[in-house]
């Protein structure tokens, strides 16, 4: 395929038959899927699934992350023409990737939501594929991690965030965007010794033994040392990355429910993610993109790039590196 193919390629979310390869559909038209991948529920031979969880309930401020998956998919149309810059390979040509659509749940029966998400992800994992999930508030990571723990045992966790999300909450039935990691640690879904949180810049009286590489550390120590410290924590264990978009400074991602100044620049986040090539990544998510609060679309663009990097990291692991 080449750029001239745009004159006859349209609606590749439905019309493409090859699960691999780039897409040259005009960015401004056509049915929107993530990176113009085919929408499919058939996971035979699929390596990686992109799926959305359009959910938010009671965020600290500015709701709207339920629209995150839709906005990230739209922003991703700008990236579908080329392999991600600097990787030296094209994960969309080497991996079979589909857009699985969104998790279905009854918005009027919120209590059923966690189990629905866990079952949704577990079904994908049972088919042999990994997941990159578009959120949604940060609560969605908890049922996703539960599904991963069923398959892999406790996974190593890399959390990019402005907040540690380890505020005490022992009512496991509560659905709270700010306590996903507390509950994951308390229930053994992840372990503190193999969990690292990057970009933190809000106080929490107890981080439960998690390694904290806060935003000032990243700014002062630099990318290389940050990457080294992350690698020391996760080692070669099966690893999950969750990227809360508010890890970025509001100057780079204003469209989030909980903006905090002093965060990572987009170039820092990009360099850290790229530096993690070779980590045994089994899945990841990008959450808390709230498009109603960013008319420029910059936050969704950042979210789409994070998701693309997660795909590239996943593929790098499976190809054995360069």
Steps between C-alpha positions, in 0.01 A plus 500: 500500500610858438368852535333490158280219633306758701293572189331161521556383859210587727341357813789262559366438848254273318641437153861397563564126481867493603554533874852636440634808327466877501197688371481799265137593541444874521527603864196726474257236375385146533388279787729559797684217672830512684773544236248388234519143629215274402218473750471132583376261769682213330829459685636202309865576426483844662804613698368816662157648563420868544182545699319787668343541844284815482443544873521772761298537813615752760841641418664767716406775253380536142330173394508393137755220469223274373561683171872421509496185283306676224733802502816286504378297204431818304840647586670178393398553137796739476738213583369226274716588196845430642688271734569670835806720459830370634409140578662357188213262437130517424294326770183535291657287228655244734208461740144400423306779675125555508270753660265290714266790569386589851396304806122484535344572838178633647565861598202481738650203687843630593567221750517249216765698313822359654406140426402589144838661434687210658306248290551710186878505543518138619326386183757677285791358699352150478511533120876555522510873428628787711306820561554873470200664664372853447323655800309614686586606855781327685274257682484291183858382557398301809270248327743484209783408739278237659455337161875511436576354843269206423722415205850608608483527877590839649653706220766766539339842465631827357262785584537843338290741704479826691340314792608182676140366519586320822260689727360260757169341401422157642149486361578290194153559357563876460568616145750784538744638245750590773547168679562244227859433605417477872249228425723322251776484761271400787346216299832372364429582138834682492788513750669811639849360436434489126294820466640840407311829469643772276416871494325520839456852635226482765532396863379165629573394859563136406622377162504141628862435411470585132812650340423866431688687228322831540494782247786692666711183486437463127579867437822490704630148431406492134357239269785250506510467878122483518495215249777319688307523828180373338683204349653419838152470649324294232790285381395236248160433654178520299430874515193720458520876432220733602534858379276762659515795262522739797857374540567765236506863601172683420693702242525179295172331602238740637211266425496294818286497810785552746767733355808570716780735400866403498448178308691324227538662160381290210860457381599356838216250501578401141868447580427296814253276320748449216771423755293211632546301178566141597292504818278190499183693425179295504252787478422860580250782508471876465235663717339827611493679164208740543443668162231748610772700676741521209356652185838474327500119517860499628417270791342241272800527267727428797281205599513358148880526497525326837282216368717474189812476717337223703435310177862550393628384840277193485627414154864564596472241777358239263753558223790468746622856448674641196 
